[in-house]
């Protein structure tokens, strides 16, 4: 097979050059740009200085947004586990012949555009939205109360986006559990609950943690729910990047914030990979 | 399960509630799209196709739809083509640095889209190129490539190498082997990959918002700019069309692939 050495490289050439040219090099550019200066006229001046980073950390405003991002990401992760584990377990244990259809259904929202799922919370929670309409109809309240534009609605938007990822990850790892282990536990006299606690739950944890990582990373990198469902005080780090780059065209500062976000995620992914291994994440995408 | 039926019932109810949570926003969009009234959201004041007709007459929306469809199709073709080649390299060959390269090609999944958006745009700016349709296309290829790779690789692992070797022993060259043996066996994964890339491209907003211009809008970007004012029945109607399109396509493809897979050897 000596003569075939060039073949894999020929096959890889298009995708590798795409990723290197369109991802690796551009990300390097972001890093380089984060050290540049911005002239008052708006032009970017090549330089090597840490001013953009100093600006980020000079008072509590920007670090506050970073901390808020991390907090919201953790809240989303926890809510996703709480809301996602039981449905995943239901799919795993269900013997219904509609099981495949149930599974398909929980994945369907995944196919619906993020912006539609996000903006539709306005239909539900807006002043003349579904909830207010129903509450007024049954006479519980007289004037609509406003529920939108706070952290709670931002979380709703995030959950809508990320819950399918969590369910899928947990389900894939549950499906991987040898069911005879459960039967063995039951034969040894475990109750259903004990068998779950001693066998199923520990064996499904790789899927749970993979789901957590994915949800965390995706939450930290999104700006749409805060933009559409959040108020002025609910911006996350990605909103900041969007505003600096698209709004004020401050490329060097926008780049520096991007580098800060990337570093945060890199530390988290690296730590995760070191102790738990990253490959579980990719399993869930292969399943379908 | 009978011995634990109370718990099981609770699990079923809980799962049902999660379904309600997940589907409420989607169902509400579709229902409200038929609401004839001009302002506000609820209550429904009858059923009408008024907003769909208005959509069909709105040229910028038709344009956005055309853009989205062309962009999604091209992304699917390019991504799937180069994804199949890469998957063949990873599954059928051994070479130094294989695992590292595989991780590199999957990396876009783990990089926040907002950073992808900024970095590609910055690179373009450095090259002094204006935003264009090509930017959207290459951006969407990078976004979708990892998914194609994962799906095709997973299927390729399950196809025995012996089939290909048999074809070669019988005198087929590499291209003939791929065309007549590997490709038909891979077809379900190729269709799934293409469909996945189409949908991701068609739906994407986070990165696309960085790359789109007023001339090169996609439907989600159009929805975003319409949302600037406030939510309206027109947006809901547009959303409903998008939902039907993106949900009907995978279902149709699932049906087709089941039909095709009957011809599996």
XYZ file of C-alpha atoms in Angstrom:
553
model
C 0.000 0.000 0.000
C 3.078 2.249 -0.065
C 2.013 3.824 -3.325
C -1.282 4.915 -1.738
C 0.240 7.269 0.757
C -0.889 10.381 -1.090
C -4.488 9.208 -1.430
C -5.910 10.173 1.967
C -4.317 13.588 1.621
C -5.887 14.097 -1.776
C -9.261 13.140 -0.314
C -8.758 15.453 2.659
C -7.438 18.385 0.667
C -10.735 20.186 -0.022
C -12.165 19.987 3.483
C -8.842 20.656 5.192
C -8.155 23.700 3.068
C -11.699 24.924 3.714
C -11.309 24.639 7.475
C -7.789 26.061 7.545
C -8.573 28.930 5.191
C -12.021 29.773 6.534
C -11.659 28.956 10.202
C -8.094 28.594 11.460
C -6.612 31.591 9.657
C -9.601 33.879 10.361
C -9.465 32.996 14.068
C -5.740 33.827 14.051
C -6.702 37.163 12.500
C -9.093 37.815 15.356
C -6.278 37.179 17.826
C -3.916 39.501 15.941
C -6.578 42.203 15.603
C -7.290 42.124 19.316
C -3.898 43.810 19.864
C -4.518 46.546 17.309
C -5.505 50.121 17.988
C -8.582 51.934 16.817
C -8.044 55.476 15.616
C -10.665 58.072 16.606
C -11.511 58.253 12.891
C -12.533 54.598 13.070
C -9.519 53.241 11.144
C -7.701 50.217 12.526
C -4.017 50.725 13.249
C -1.687 47.717 13.404
C -0.040 47.640 16.804
C 0.868 45.354 19.615
C -0.692 46.618 22.804
C -3.009 45.282 25.442
C -5.269 48.326 25.537
C -8.334 46.448 24.339
C -7.985 43.907 27.111
C -7.271 46.617 29.661
C -10.454 48.372 28.525
C -12.420 45.189 29.104
C -11.165 44.809 32.651
C -10.844 48.480 33.600
C -14.125 48.598 35.471
C -16.815 46.165 36.453
C -19.088 46.705 33.438
C -17.592 44.222 30.968
C -16.444 41.560 33.470
C -19.979 41.776 34.876
C -21.331 40.741 31.489
C -18.813 37.898 31.354
C -19.907 36.687 34.781
C -23.559 37.014 33.786
C -22.858 34.906 30.693
C -21.309 32.173 32.805
C -24.163 32.330 35.306
C -26.860 32.149 32.624
C -24.996 29.295 30.941
C -24.938 27.357 34.227
C -28.628 28.050 34.816
C -29.414 26.808 31.324
C -27.328 23.669 31.843
C -29.090 22.838 35.105
C -32.557 23.490 33.678
C -31.725 21.373 30.622
C -30.671 18.433 32.802
C -33.754 18.736 34.993
C -36.080 19.076 32.017
C -34.255 16.713 29.679
C -33.365 13.651 31.725
C -36.864 12.367 32.323
C -37.994 12.552 28.677
C -34.768 10.815 27.604
C -35.418 8.120 30.210
C -38.976 7.829 28.967
C -37.758 7.163 25.410
C -35.250 4.632 26.698
C -37.764 2.640 28.742
C -40.812 3.069 26.579
C -42.015 -0.056 24.866
C -44.630 1.795 22.882
C -44.616 1.151 19.180
C -44.769 4.903 18.711
C -41.411 5.341 20.442
C -39.637 6.296 17.210
C -42.307 8.885 16.514
C -41.960 10.350 20.019
C -38.227 10.623 19.476
C -38.675 12.210 16.082
C -41.119 14.685 17.607
C -38.732 15.899 20.291
C -36.156 16.464 17.558
C -38.552 18.391 15.324
C -38.117 21.765 17.032
C -34.441 21.338 16.228
C -35.378 21.702 12.559
C -37.303 24.910 13.110
C -35.342 28.095 12.747
C -33.846 29.410 15.978
C -35.209 32.890 15.364
C -38.782 31.629 14.965
C -38.613 29.587 18.150
C -37.132 32.544 19.978
C -39.485 35.241 18.753
C -42.523 33.081 19.326
C -42.131 33.523 23.077
C -43.419 37.037 22.413
C -46.583 35.405 21.029
C -46.911 33.486 24.265
C -45.664 35.874 26.924
C -46.294 39.267 25.359
C -48.839 41.760 26.689
C -51.493 40.482 24.290
C -49.914 37.034 24.168
C -51.394 33.662 24.953
C -50.798 33.620 28.713
C -52.144 37.117 29.360
C -55.076 36.436 27.059
C -56.028 33.272 28.942
C -55.560 34.872 32.367
C -57.806 37.788 31.412
C -60.388 35.481 29.840
C -60.753 33.443 33.018
C -60.848 36.620 35.072
C -57.689 36.110 37.084
C -56.263 39.493 36.095
C -57.779 42.579 34.544
C -54.871 44.233 32.825
C -52.085 42.276 31.173
C -48.944 41.979 33.253
C -45.668 42.178 31.431
C -43.497 39.111 31.529
C -41.096 39.850 28.701
C -37.621 41.318 28.541
C -35.989 39.842 31.613
C -33.663 36.984 32.440
C -36.513 34.537 32.794
C -37.653 35.017 29.197
C -34.039 34.819 28.025
C -33.815 31.444 29.772
C -37.031 30.316 28.081
C -35.537 31.161 24.702
C -32.303 29.358 25.518
C -34.129 26.250 26.758
C -36.199 26.106 23.615
C -32.970 26.102 21.627
C -30.871 23.752 23.727
C -33.180 21.193 25.322
C -33.198 18.877 22.252
C -29.379 18.692 22.390
C -29.503 17.599 26.015
C -32.277 15.048 25.487
C -30.411 13.567 22.521
C -27.120 13.279 24.398
C -28.720 11.616 27.420
C -30.818 9.316 25.271
C -27.813 8.141 23.249
C -25.909 7.192 26.384
C -28.980 5.505 27.908
C -29.447 3.440 24.741
C -25.838 2.317 25.080
C -26.532 0.684 28.452
C -26.757 -3.084 28.300
C -30.313 -3.840 29.433
C -29.213 -7.157 30.945
C -27.404 -5.161 33.630
C -30.763 -3.818 34.706
C -32.289 -7.272 34.676
C -29.390 -8.535 36.770
C -29.925 -5.763 39.289
C -33.616 -6.594 39.445
C -32.878 -10.317 39.907
C -30.593 -9.497 42.799
C -33.559 -7.904 44.509
C -33.185 -4.252 43.665
C -36.354 -2.252 43.395
C -36.942 -0.330 40.171
C -35.734 2.816 41.891
C -32.597 1.160 43.304
C -31.769 -0.322 39.908
C -32.105 3.121 38.395
C -29.973 4.749 41.061
C -27.248 2.107 41.135
C -27.084 1.076 37.473
C -28.861 3.312 34.983
C -28.059 6.710 36.447
C -24.286 6.220 36.847
C -23.981 4.649 33.403
C -25.848 7.533 31.783
C -23.645 10.214 33.336
C -21.243 10.399 30.348
C -24.201 11.457 28.201
C -25.368 13.953 30.816
C -21.949 15.552 31.065
C -21.515 15.649 27.286
C -24.897 17.344 27.049
C -23.878 19.814 29.763
C -20.711 20.787 27.927
C -22.514 21.230 24.632
C -25.285 23.300 26.212
C -22.773 25.452 28.086
C -20.701 26.150 24.987
C -23.718 26.918 22.831
C -25.259 29.183 25.476
C -22.066 31.140 25.986
C -21.796 31.785 22.264
C -25.300 32.965 21.449
C -26.752 36.440 21.379
C -30.216 35.947 19.951
C -32.343 35.206 23.062
C -30.995 38.203 25.024
C -31.377 40.399 21.960
C -34.997 39.441 21.273
C -36.309 38.396 24.692
C -34.010 40.234 27.073
C -33.996 43.749 28.445
C -31.077 46.171 28.519
C -29.629 44.420 31.558
C -29.628 40.921 30.099
C -26.887 41.177 27.492
C -24.440 38.319 27.314
C -20.899 38.352 26.013
C -21.925 37.474 22.454
C -24.286 40.478 22.417
C -21.320 42.628 23.314
C -19.336 41.238 20.370
C -22.266 41.792 18.033
C -22.749 45.374 19.190
C -19.058 46.247 18.943
C -18.561 44.678 15.519
C -21.852 45.350 13.731
C -22.997 48.358 15.743
C -19.942 50.537 16.354
C -17.514 48.797 13.938
C -14.915 48.668 16.694
C -13.049 45.666 15.287
C -10.061 45.608 17.663
C -12.227 45.706 20.783
C -14.731 43.263 19.280
C -11.821 40.939 18.518
C -10.493 41.201 22.052
C -13.909 40.240 23.462
C -14.048 37.321 21.018
C -10.638 36.150 22.232
C -11.823 36.391 25.836
C -14.915 34.304 25.006
C -12.822 31.775 23.082
C -10.334 31.476 25.956
C -13.122 30.875 28.446
C -14.596 28.119 26.289
C -11.178 26.686 25.536
C -10.407 26.328 29.242
C -13.753 24.639 29.820
C -13.490 22.273 26.829
C -9.854 21.478 27.606
C -10.610 20.660 31.241
C -13.552 18.558 30.166
C -11.526 16.676 27.581
C -8.729 16.104 30.064
C -10.969 14.455 32.634
C -13.913 13.092 30.663
C -12.989 12.886 26.962
C -14.656 14.852 24.234
C -15.770 12.062 21.924
C -19.071 11.407 23.673
C -20.345 14.719 22.310
C -19.951 13.654 18.724
C -21.779 10.369 19.323
C -25.141 12.031 19.621
C -24.865 13.555 16.167
C -24.006 10.226 14.618
C -27.053 8.545 16.075
C -29.494 10.110 13.665
C -42.821 -1.728 34.188
C -46.170 -2.640 35.702
C -44.708 -2.902 39.196
C -43.794 0.769 39.097
C -46.735 2.140 37.276
C -47.296 5.226 39.415
C -43.740 6.399 38.783
C -44.046 5.523 35.141
C -47.237 7.565 34.868
C -45.487 10.544 36.409
C -42.659 10.129 33.900
C -45.172 10.070 31.067
C -46.942 13.177 32.314
C -43.630 14.988 32.766
C -42.542 14.049 29.250
C -45.866 15.209 27.894
C -45.435 18.584 29.614
C -41.983 18.943 28.083
C -43.568 18.316 24.686
C -46.096 21.053 25.389
C -43.268 23.395 26.320
C -41.292 22.579 23.184
C -44.195 22.767 20.793
C -46.215 25.657 22.190
C -44.121 28.361 20.487
C -44.199 26.509 17.179
C -47.912 25.770 17.231
C -48.697 29.333 18.247
C -46.770 30.729 15.264
C -48.757 28.559 12.862
C -52.109 29.375 14.471
C -51.471 33.120 14.619
C -50.382 33.198 10.988
C -54.081 32.831 10.144
C -55.148 35.691 12.410
C -56.590 38.439 10.205
C -56.181 41.299 12.666
C -53.595 43.968 12.091
C -52.115 44.648 15.523
C -51.492 42.749 18.710
C -51.371 39.024 19.060
C -54.337 37.343 20.726
C -57.315 36.901 20.507
C -57.845 35.298 17.128
C -60.432 37.174 15.107
C -61.317 34.495 12.631
C -59.258 32.672 10.079
C -57.810 34.247 6.969
C -55.053 33.819 4.437
C -54.575 37.555 4.296
C -50.986 37.542 5.560
C -49.890 34.701 3.330
C -51.185 36.619 0.334
C -49.346 39.697 1.544
C -46.155 37.646 1.859
C -46.493 36.350 -1.683
C -46.737 39.927 -2.916
C -43.736 41.161 -0.975
C -40.793 41.135 -3.325
C -38.064 41.409 -0.715
C -39.451 38.331 1.029
C -39.611 36.373 -2.223
C -36.007 37.423 -2.815
C -34.980 36.271 0.647
C -36.676 32.935 0.007
C -34.877 32.485 -3.278
C -31.571 33.357 -1.640
C -32.189 30.940 1.201
C -33.163 28.081 -1.106
C -30.215 28.566 -3.453
C -27.819 29.047 -0.563
C -29.111 25.984 1.275
C -28.919 23.784 -1.819
C -25.414 24.913 -2.768
C -24.230 24.510 0.824
C -25.665 20.999 0.906
C -23.960 20.020 -2.360
C -20.532 21.458 -1.517
C -20.533 20.342 2.118
C -21.664 16.826 1.319
C -19.192 16.428 -1.546
C -16.113 17.462 0.415
C -17.450 15.755 3.541
C -17.698 12.377 1.766
C -14.110 12.674 0.522
C -12.837 13.496 4.008
C -14.853 10.673 5.561
C -13.356 8.217 3.049
C -9.872 9.380 4.032
C -10.541 8.971 7.755
C -12.282 5.610 7.626
C -10.473 3.865 4.774
C -6.885 4.987 5.277
C -4.291 5.204 7.979
C -1.996 8.176 8.076
C -0.056 10.169 10.643
C -1.978 12.854 12.527
C -5.335 11.291 11.695
C -7.013 11.919 15.061
C -5.785 15.487 15.304
C -7.050 16.260 11.813
C -10.392 14.659 12.560
C -10.750 16.867 15.644
C -9.745 19.897 13.581
C -12.457 19.219 11.022
C -15.045 18.782 13.787
C -13.896 21.933 15.590
C -16.484 24.299 14.079
C -19.142 22.539 16.206
C -17.409 23.656 19.372
C -16.526 27.185 18.257
C -19.264 29.688 19.025
C -21.018 30.858 15.896
C -20.606 34.458 16.923
C -16.826 33.988 16.754
C -17.100 32.203 13.396
C -19.144 35.135 12.152
C -16.702 37.764 13.356
C -13.551 35.956 12.253
C -14.641 35.244 8.692
C -15.911 38.789 8.308
C -12.662 40.202 9.664
C -10.647 38.049 7.276
C -12.741 39.314 4.376
C -12.217 42.868 5.539
C -8.476 42.323 5.605
C -8.678 40.976 2.046
C -10.681 44.122 1.234
C -13.527 42.123 -0.226
C -17.142 43.267 0.159
C -19.758 41.042 1.767
C -21.300 38.850 -0.897
C -23.282 35.727 -1.574
C -19.981 33.833 -1.776
C -19.235 34.786 1.839
C -22.557 33.295 2.934
C -21.819 30.128 0.973
C -18.314 29.505 2.302
C -19.443 30.416 5.798
C -22.308 27.958 5.665
C -20.028 25.226 4.294
C -17.778 25.640 7.340
C -20.830 25.572 9.631
C -22.258 22.389 8.134
C -19.168 20.358 7.202
C -18.666 18.769 10.657
C -22.213 17.408 10.706
C -21.857 15.845 7.253
C -18.541 14.357 8.304
C -20.005 12.835 11.473
C -23.005 11.354 9.690
C -21.082 9.937 6.716
C -18.252 8.578 8.872
C -20.695 6.786 11.134
C -22.255 5.038 8.151
C -18.962 4.304 6.407
C -17.631 2.485 9.468
C -20.517 0.056 9.071
C -19.820 -0.700 5.402
C -17.389 -3.561 5.101
C -14.176 -2.826 3.277
C -14.456 -6.276 1.686
C -17.169 -5.077 -0.704
C -14.831 -2.493 -2.140
C -11.934 -4.940 -2.250
C -14.083 -7.471 -4.061
C -14.980 -4.874 -6.688
C -11.322 -4.004 -7.143
C -10.334 -7.667 -7.440
C -12.938 -7.995 -10.158
C -11.214 -5.259 -12.094
C -13.020 -2.047 -11.132
C -10.879 1.053 -10.739
C -11.148 3.347 -7.732
C -13.771 5.580 -9.310
C -15.909 2.660 -10.545
C -15.701 1.059 -7.108
C -16.896 4.233 -5.470
C -19.665 4.816 -8.008
C -21.025 1.270 -8.070
C -20.333 -0.017 -4.565
C -19.549 2.578 -1.908
C -21.828 5.361 -3.109
C -25.068 3.305 -3.225
C -24.298 1.875 0.205
C -23.584 5.341 1.567
C -26.645 6.917 0.008
C -28.820 7.127 3.140
C -26.018 8.889 5.022
C -25.327 11.173 2.083
C -28.963 12.177 1.906
C -29.117 12.689 5.650
C -25.954 14.782 5.544
C -27.161 16.876 2.629
C -30.488 17.436 4.295
C -28.877 18.358 7.578
C -26.653 20.914 5.874
C -29.565 22.323 3.913
C -31.602 22.816 7.068
C -28.747 24.282 9.084
C -27.990 26.706 6.274
C -31.647 27.543 5.711
C -32.267 28.203 9.409
C -29.013 29.766 10.535
C -29.196 33.234 12.001
C -26.384 33.717 14.523
C -23.462 33.692 12.095
C -25.490 34.684 9.037
C -26.452 37.989 10.597
C -22.777 38.962 10.416
C -22.437 37.977 6.777
C -25.706 39.056 5.208
C -26.296 42.384 3.484
C -29.480 44.100 2.390
C -28.967 42.609 -1.076
C -28.117 39.149 0.213
C -30.741 38.432 2.824
C -31.879 35.027 3.927
C -35.325 34.402 5.388
C -34.161 34.324 9.032
C -32.292 37.597 8.496
C -35.446 39.055 6.954
C -37.464 37.922 9.977
C -34.877 39.508 12.229
C -35.104 42.853 10.477
C -38.910 42.726 10.503
C -38.811 42.061 14.269
C -37.169 45.461 14.770
C -40.629 47.024 14.727
C -42.613 44.477 16.655
C -44.037 41.051 16.176
C -46.782 40.999 13.551
C -49.092 38.485 11.920
C -46.940 38.861 8.816
C -43.871 37.598 10.676
C -45.896 34.718 12.037
C -47.052 33.854 8.522
C -43.465 33.899 7.280
C -42.458 31.781 10.259
C -45.242 29.321 9.497
C -44.019 28.905 5.916
C -40.465 28.311 7.182
C -41.674 25.773 9.759
C -43.665 23.805 7.213
C -40.734 23.809 4.795
C -38.074 22.751 7.277
C -40.227 20.108 8.921
C -41.690 18.671 5.723
C -38.279 18.278 4.078
C -36.743 15.881 6.627
C -39.957 13.894 6.883
C -40.084 13.549 3.117
C -36.423 12.627 3.003
C -36.882 10.085 5.777
C -39.665 8.509 3.766
C -37.586 8.549 0.582
C -34.535 7.061 2.249
C -36.636 4.235 3.666
C -37.906 3.623 0.168
C -34.401 3.675 -1.235
C -32.936 1.462 1.442
C -35.143 -1.389 0.240
C -32.636 -1.768 -2.552
C -29.851 -2.402 -0.064
C -27.927 -5.587 -0.875
